[in-house]
């Protein structure tokens, strides 16, 4: 990927060494040494990864937000919120759902009811109890995974770190130090992307693991079923927002327009328009994985989901394509503000 | 203004003629150049008719430049196009027209950057690092192994006089220290061509002398340095190979003396607007104008005077003067105007580039 | 003229002459600061793209009202067949649509418009905050302002005024246009009879302007950089909205939890300004408007306290 560039290097070093003997000014007193593009590339990955942490406010807000969400979920879990057991009907006033189920059970045991009637009512009560007891996973999926995590935390973590990767360098005018090194531009683009992934994957996937682990049984099931889609969505979002960093002068603003306006509008449109939103495919993967557990789109005839495998292919394909386009754009771009 | 660039001897006495040949297409070069082109097949830096636009504004206009060794000073006022030219040479920008080659490689390519050390004008670093960490990081990005990078960084820091002060964070550095760090990173990979954008700005006089010595030593090692500045005197101390840039063009090239000589022989075009005494009274206006023209023609350096057609709605009458030896001409013109009391509404040099070159030379002489 | 002068006299050269006018009070600097800020945003093409996106919702309302009025003029007297469901008079059908879509010049229509503008207003303000205040703080242009004889309050007021203009450009102004459009389309009397609606719209705009301006000034002064500002801003307006929905609608917690959604709180106060009942507001289960006012007032006060603290400090804004 990155060619070595040690041609004539030894020779030049030798000349420089001779010159050093002649004059006080020698650039290096060392013996001939070869340089390696690959070594430089790996160093750039490490350097970029480390420099992402310099934006301390960003890291602190991200970690703070994650910890806040995890604490909330932990509190909800402790209060048994992942079940309809304590829901009331009428809303917040009447008996709880479980009390209603008990009432049905009670009715069934009345002596004057017929045997068939008793049987049907008992079956009904048992199924209602079952639904109530196992309602935790769909509730957790819908409100925590789909709504809070996938609609907000995943795009936000990705957009902040991915736009900052190149956008931050551009904003602080330090991109020139990379562009004036003898490194191919595509290699610089890919290195910074490689350095970005530990941050975004760490925050989204790591955050998801934490969120699910404190979510009790429903959370553990969600983790087992949903982690591939979280990973795939992270890759796609990262490559998209990173590409925006190479393209726009204010990538973070362009990214929120996409993440919190276009994704919302497209995502709620009927028909096929929503298929240009990354969140749609991530959701499809999740619906496909959790279909057996009662998690499905509210109105499949409007949502028009694709199957999980297709969604995965689309997300990974999108990652590769956006990375490719970004590499080309970055390789040809002239960053006036950095020079 | 081609005659300013038509240098019969574009080199300086003590070094090869082809060390510098600026302002014309090398393909059309003279006999002397050809003979040396055989000796050194590819020039270190070759810009051919390079132009660069920023939207509707032209940054660099048809610049042709060839460098082989030694120190070349690039001088011009702010906005003259020096930095843009340097960005083009270091592959940060791409020319819209023309080509730039470094040792035969396109300046945009990675191969070209291996031959170039660039000290940019802008003043931003990885501020959270210490000076040493920054230079080491730059060395490692050149592909050196860790130990080698550390040694090279240490050596480069020593060369720029930062060895004892490199442990502090860049954030707290003075302007001069920042310049030194920028220079150190440019020297790291032992490049043949050093492109230094305003390297002396913000440096104290002692530091300047150190830098001048360092640049001379680098040049004596066979490095080629292209150094920009907007102060002519500063560069005159360092080299007498100068290229003066104005309005995106290389307006003049050679030693200061050569440029002055050529400028003296180059008739300058000046427009003088004489204020009309009473509007509408064309006769008296013509009198005034003719009186000035007659006075001008008596001056030694005036080659010709032309009375331009005046628009009746303007209260001025324009006169076009061609004069040699601008400095003497302007002194005499001032005397003439004050003695004879002409009311001059406007005085304008019509050749912008010449005007700019002249500005530099006059300032240099008066200093 | 030249003839009349003594030619040997020293020529009259240009001299520096101090300005002899009267200085105005520092308060007069507020509008110029705002004007410069506005111009700096208007020069960004990104702003115009976002603004056009924001206008989409306005256009939807504008042409929706227009279309239904036009349809009314085109409708005949005879009933139309509604698929297999029976027949209906087209005028009744249009009236039904108007009521259903809230494109009827009613208070609900304006409340809906303001509420829908929430997302895009948040995005514009994130952009404005990072450019108007963040840039001054980060790139050191603040000393240019503060070196003039004006205080930091004037600077903040100027910037706040610019923010207020953006907020109103996207909310109050289009709502007033919708109000006027309904008057023109339906009857002139509407403009006078429902003057209370116009006051309601202006009241709603005022609530948005004050709270969002103070909040933006405080967050931008605190965070300075674009990305952290955007993170905080989206957290306040998107995360809190989703969280409150999850807690109240999903997990059946108390409707008071909706108070953490600041946009919803402005919507509740706006609804009160427009004279709407709590029951008409969707999603349901809302806290009363005075609780929302208390929450918003608290947040605004907190932000103001922070600003005062920063302004009194040695460096507001390094």
Short mmCIF file of C-alpha atoms in Angstrom, two decimals, chain C residues 6-293:
data_model
loop_
_atom_site.label_atom_id
_atom_site.label_comp_id
_atom_site.label_asym_id
_atom_site.label_seq_id
_atom_site.Cartn_x
_atom_site.Cartn_y
_atom_site.Cartn_z
CA UNK C 6 2.27 81.98 -4.63
CA UNK C 7 4.24 79.34 -6.51
CA UNK C 8 7.16 79.51 -4.19
CA UNK C 9 4.96 78.78 -1.18
CA UNK C 10 5.30 75.48 0.61
CA UNK C 11 2.80 73.10 -0.91
CA UNK C 12 -0.18 72.34 1.25
CA UNK C 13 0.38 68.76 2.30
CA UNK C 14 -2.18 66.42 3.72
CA UNK C 15 -2.26 66.62 7.47
CA UNK C 16 -3.68 64.20 9.98
CA UNK C 17 -6.73 65.68 11.57
CA UNK C 18 -8.53 63.99 14.46
CA UNK C 19 -12.18 63.23 14.10
CA UNK C 20 -14.25 66.02 15.60
CA UNK C 21 -17.65 64.38 15.92
CA UNK C 22 -19.46 63.34 19.05
CA UNK C 23 -19.02 59.76 20.25
CA UNK C 24 -22.24 57.90 20.79
CA UNK C 25 -22.89 55.76 23.82
CA UNK C 26 -21.44 52.25 23.91
CA UNK C 27 -24.98 50.91 23.59
CA UNK C 28 -24.94 52.11 19.98
CA UNK C 29 -22.28 49.48 19.30
CA UNK C 30 -24.71 46.63 19.86
CA UNK C 31 -26.31 46.81 16.45
CA UNK C 32 -23.03 47.14 14.50
CA UNK C 33 -21.68 44.08 16.32
CA UNK C 34 -24.86 42.21 15.47
CA UNK C 35 -24.71 43.40 11.87
CA UNK C 36 -21.14 42.18 11.43
CA UNK C 37 -22.13 38.86 12.99
CA UNK C 38 -25.14 38.54 10.69
CA UNK C 39 -23.09 39.33 7.62
CA UNK C 40 -20.47 36.78 8.56
CA UNK C 41 -23.14 34.10 8.68
CA UNK C 42 -24.95 35.27 5.57
CA UNK C 43 -21.72 34.83 3.65
CA UNK C 44 -21.66 31.11 4.39
CA UNK C 45 -23.33 28.95 1.78
CA UNK C 46 -23.83 26.29 4.42
CA UNK C 47 -26.18 28.67 6.24
CA UNK C 48 -28.29 29.18 3.16
CA UNK C 49 -28.59 25.45 2.56
CA UNK C 50 -29.77 24.93 6.12
CA UNK C 51 -32.06 27.93 5.88
CA UNK C 52 -33.63 26.59 2.70
CA UNK C 53 -34.12 23.23 4.42
CA UNK C 54 -35.77 25.13 7.25
CA UNK C 55 -38.02 26.94 4.82
CA UNK C 56 -39.28 23.60 3.49
CA UNK C 57 -41.59 23.27 6.48
CA UNK C 58 -42.78 26.84 6.05
CA UNK C 59 -43.43 26.23 2.36
CA UNK C 60 -45.34 23.08 3.26
CA UNK C 61 -47.65 25.13 5.47
CA UNK C 62 -47.80 28.06 3.07
CA UNK C 63 -48.70 26.07 -0.02
CA UNK C 64 -50.82 23.64 1.99
CA UNK C 65 -53.07 26.53 3.05
CA UNK C 66 -52.99 27.93 -0.45
CA UNK C 67 -53.76 24.60 -2.09
CA UNK C 68 -56.75 23.90 0.12
CA UNK C 69 -58.17 27.38 -0.54
CA UNK C 70 -57.65 26.89 -4.23
CA UNK C 71 -59.26 23.44 -4.11
CA UNK C 72 -62.27 24.99 -2.43
CA UNK C 73 -62.79 27.35 -5.36
CA UNK C 74 -62.50 24.44 -7.79
CA UNK C 75 -64.87 22.11 -5.98
CA UNK C 76 -68.34 21.66 -7.47
CA UNK C 77 -71.56 21.31 -5.53
CA UNK C 78 -72.13 17.67 -6.36
CA UNK C 79 -70.84 14.99 -4.01
CA UNK C 80 -67.75 12.99 -4.85
CA UNK C 81 -67.28 9.25 -4.47
CA UNK C 82 -64.75 8.31 -1.78
CA UNK C 83 -63.55 4.89 -2.96
CA UNK C 84 -65.86 2.30 -1.52
CA UNK C 85 -66.73 4.38 1.57
CA UNK C 86 -69.54 6.42 0.22
CA UNK C 87 -70.10 9.92 -1.10
CA UNK C 88 -69.23 13.27 0.40
CA UNK C 89 -69.54 16.95 -0.40
CA UNK C 90 -66.10 18.21 -1.55
CA UNK C 91 -66.36 21.31 0.65
CA UNK C 92 -66.86 19.15 3.68
CA UNK C 93 -63.98 17.00 2.58
CA UNK C 94 -61.70 20.06 2.29
CA UNK C 95 -62.84 21.31 5.68
CA UNK C 96 -62.06 17.85 7.08
CA UNK C 97 -58.56 17.99 5.57
CA UNK C 98 -57.98 21.45 6.95
CA UNK C 99 -58.92 20.39 10.42
CA UNK C 100 -57.00 17.15 10.21
CA UNK C 101 -53.83 18.73 8.81
CA UNK C 102 -54.19 21.81 11.02
CA UNK C 103 -53.90 24.05 7.97
CA UNK C 104 -56.78 26.20 9.07
CA UNK C 105 -55.27 29.37 10.48
CA UNK C 106 -56.01 28.15 13.98
CA UNK C 107 -53.77 28.43 17.04
CA UNK C 108 -52.89 24.76 16.62
CA UNK C 109 -51.63 25.43 13.14
CA UNK C 110 -49.10 27.98 14.37
CA UNK C 111 -48.09 25.87 17.35
CA UNK C 112 -47.49 22.97 14.98
CA UNK C 113 -45.34 25.13 12.74
CA UNK C 114 -43.17 26.34 15.60
CA UNK C 115 -42.79 22.83 16.96
CA UNK C 116 -41.78 21.37 13.58
CA UNK C 117 -39.13 24.03 13.13
CA UNK C 118 -37.34 22.72 16.23
CA UNK C 119 -34.79 20.49 14.53
CA UNK C 120 -33.65 22.96 11.96
CA UNK C 121 -33.52 25.87 14.41
CA UNK C 122 -31.23 23.79 16.60
CA UNK C 123 -28.91 23.14 13.67
CA UNK C 124 -28.81 26.79 12.60
CA UNK C 125 -28.05 27.83 16.14
CA UNK C 126 -25.24 25.29 16.44
CA UNK C 127 -23.71 26.78 13.30
CA UNK C 128 -24.33 30.34 14.48
CA UNK C 129 -22.89 29.68 17.93
CA UNK C 130 -19.70 28.19 16.61
CA UNK C 131 -19.18 30.98 14.09
CA UNK C 132 -20.40 34.00 16.01
CA UNK C 133 -18.91 33.40 19.39
CA UNK C 134 -16.72 30.31 19.13
CA UNK C 135 -14.58 31.81 16.39
CA UNK C 136 -14.04 35.08 18.26
CA UNK C 137 -12.90 33.17 21.29
CA UNK C 138 -10.76 30.65 19.49
CA UNK C 139 -9.08 32.84 16.94
CA UNK C 140 -8.55 35.79 19.21
CA UNK C 141 -10.76 38.35 17.50
CA UNK C 142 -12.41 39.29 20.80
CA UNK C 143 -9.69 41.85 21.68
CA UNK C 144 -10.66 43.82 18.57
CA UNK C 145 -14.07 44.33 20.11
CA UNK C 146 -12.95 44.83 23.66
CA UNK C 147 -10.24 47.32 22.70
CA UNK C 148 -13.05 49.69 21.77
CA UNK C 149 -14.77 51.71 24.48
CA UNK C 150 -17.46 49.13 25.12
CA UNK C 151 -17.97 46.49 27.75
CA UNK C 152 -18.31 42.76 27.42
CA UNK C 153 -22.03 43.11 27.98
CA UNK C 154 -22.31 45.16 24.83
CA UNK C 155 -20.37 42.54 22.96
CA UNK C 156 -22.63 39.77 24.24
CA UNK C 157 -25.75 41.84 23.59
CA UNK C 158 -24.60 42.40 20.01
CA UNK C 159 -23.99 38.72 19.47
CA UNK C 160 -27.24 37.90 21.23
CA UNK C 161 -29.10 40.25 18.93
CA UNK C 162 -27.67 38.44 15.92
CA UNK C 163 -28.75 35.09 17.36
CA UNK C 164 -32.21 36.52 18.03
CA UNK C 165 -32.48 37.60 14.41
CA UNK C 166 -31.69 34.06 13.24
CA UNK C 167 -34.22 32.51 15.59
CA UNK C 168 -36.95 34.88 14.45
CA UNK C 169 -36.03 34.53 10.80
CA UNK C 170 -36.83 30.85 11.09
CA UNK C 171 -39.80 30.91 13.44
CA UNK C 172 -41.70 34.11 14.17
CA UNK C 173 -41.34 35.74 10.78
CA UNK C 174 -42.63 32.76 8.77
CA UNK C 175 -45.45 32.29 11.31
CA UNK C 176 -46.50 35.92 10.86
CA UNK C 177 -46.42 35.41 7.11
CA UNK C 178 -48.71 32.37 7.51
CA UNK C 179 -51.06 34.47 9.64
CA UNK C 180 -51.15 37.20 7.01
CA UNK C 181 -51.61 34.64 4.26
CA UNK C 182 -54.65 33.17 5.98
CA UNK C 183 -56.13 36.65 6.33
CA UNK C 184 -55.59 37.33 2.64
CA UNK C 185 -56.92 33.93 1.56
CA UNK C 186 -59.96 33.76 3.82
CA UNK C 187 -61.12 37.14 5.04
CA UNK C 188 -59.69 40.44 6.20
CA UNK C 189 -61.73 40.16 9.36
CA UNK C 190 -59.60 37.21 10.42
CA UNK C 191 -56.64 39.58 10.81
CA UNK C 192 -58.57 41.71 13.26
CA UNK C 193 -60.78 39.14 14.91
CA UNK C 194 -57.90 36.81 15.62
CA UNK C 195 -55.45 39.54 16.56
CA UNK C 196 -54.89 37.56 19.74
CA UNK C 197 -53.30 34.87 17.58
CA UNK C 198 -50.78 37.36 16.23
CA UNK C 199 -49.94 38.40 19.78
CA UNK C 200 -49.65 34.71 20.66
CA UNK C 201 -47.24 34.16 17.79
CA UNK C 202 -45.13 37.11 18.90
CA UNK C 203 -45.22 35.86 22.49
CA UNK C 204 -44.13 32.40 21.41
CA UNK C 205 -41.32 33.98 19.36
CA UNK C 206 -40.24 36.03 22.36
CA UNK C 207 -40.04 32.98 24.60
CA UNK C 208 -37.94 31.14 22.02
CA UNK C 209 -35.72 34.15 21.43
CA UNK C 210 -34.92 34.84 25.05
CA UNK C 211 -34.32 31.28 26.19
CA UNK C 212 -32.42 30.05 23.17
CA UNK C 213 -30.26 33.17 22.93
CA UNK C 214 -29.18 33.00 26.55
CA UNK C 215 -28.59 29.27 26.30
CA UNK C 216 -26.55 29.60 23.12
CA UNK C 217 -24.43 32.45 24.47
CA UNK C 218 -23.67 30.48 27.60
CA UNK C 219 -22.81 27.20 25.86
CA UNK C 220 -20.73 28.90 23.17
CA UNK C 221 -18.79 30.92 25.75
CA UNK C 222 -18.19 27.77 27.73
CA UNK C 223 -17.22 25.33 24.99
CA UNK C 224 -15.84 27.55 22.20
CA UNK C 225 -14.94 24.78 19.76
CA UNK C 226 -17.43 23.73 17.09
CA UNK C 227 -17.62 20.02 17.80
CA UNK C 228 -18.04 20.15 21.59
CA UNK C 229 -20.60 22.93 21.13
CA UNK C 230 -22.54 20.80 18.69
CA UNK C 231 -22.32 17.81 21.03
CA UNK C 232 -23.67 19.80 23.94
CA UNK C 233 -26.34 21.48 21.86
CA UNK C 234 -27.58 18.25 20.33
CA UNK C 235 -27.54 16.64 23.77
CA UNK C 236 -29.72 19.43 25.14
CA UNK C 237 -32.22 19.36 22.34
CA UNK C 238 -32.15 15.89 20.79
CA UNK C 239 -30.99 13.58 23.53
CA UNK C 240 -33.22 15.18 26.14
CA UNK C 241 -36.16 15.00 23.76
CA UNK C 242 -35.60 11.31 23.04
CA UNK C 243 -34.95 10.59 26.69
CA UNK C 244 -38.10 12.32 27.82
CA UNK C 245 -40.09 10.43 25.18
CA UNK C 246 -38.55 7.15 26.32
CA UNK C 247 -39.25 7.89 29.96
CA UNK C 248 -42.79 9.21 29.66
CA UNK C 249 -44.18 7.38 26.62
CA UNK C 250 -42.05 4.25 26.85
CA UNK C 251 -41.43 3.57 30.50
CA UNK C 252 -44.53 5.37 31.82
CA UNK C 253 -42.71 7.69 34.17
CA UNK C 254 -44.31 10.91 35.37
CA UNK C 255 -45.14 13.46 32.63
CA UNK C 256 -42.96 15.91 34.56
CA UNK C 257 -39.98 14.22 32.93
CA UNK C 258 -41.00 15.98 29.74
CA UNK C 259 -39.64 19.13 31.32
CA UNK C 260 -36.08 18.02 30.49
CA UNK C 261 -37.00 18.51 26.83
CA UNK C 262 -36.42 22.24 26.48
CA UNK C 263 -37.99 22.53 23.05
CA UNK C 264 -41.13 20.84 24.37
CA UNK C 265 -41.15 23.31 27.25
CA UNK C 266 -41.02 26.26 24.86
CA UNK C 267 -43.81 24.60 22.95
CA UNK C 268 -45.95 24.36 26.09
CA UNK C 269 -45.45 28.03 26.93
CA UNK C 270 -46.07 28.90 23.28
CA UNK C 271 -49.31 26.94 23.38
CA UNK C 272 -50.32 28.92 26.45
CA UNK C 273 -49.51 32.15 24.58
CA UNK C 274 -51.72 30.99 21.73
CA UNK C 275 -54.47 30.08 24.19
CA UNK C 276 -54.40 26.34 23.53
CA UNK C 277 -55.55 23.70 25.99
CA UNK C 278 -53.08 21.17 27.31
CA UNK C 279 -55.19 18.31 25.89
CA UNK C 280 -54.72 19.44 22.30
CA UNK C 281 -50.95 19.04 22.48
CA UNK C 282 -49.37 15.95 20.98
CA UNK C 283 -47.76 13.83 22.31
CA UNK C 284 -50.20 13.72 25.19
CA UNK C 285 -49.46 13.53 28.91
CA UNK C 286 -47.86 16.93 29.17
CA UNK C 287 -47.03 18.85 32.34
CA UNK C 288 -48.80 22.19 32.82
CA UNK C 289 -47.30 25.20 31.08
CA UNK C 290 -46.27 27.00 34.24
CA UNK C 291 -44.05 24.10 35.21
CA UNK C 292 -42.44 24.36 31.77
CA UNK C 293 -42.03 28.10 32.30
#
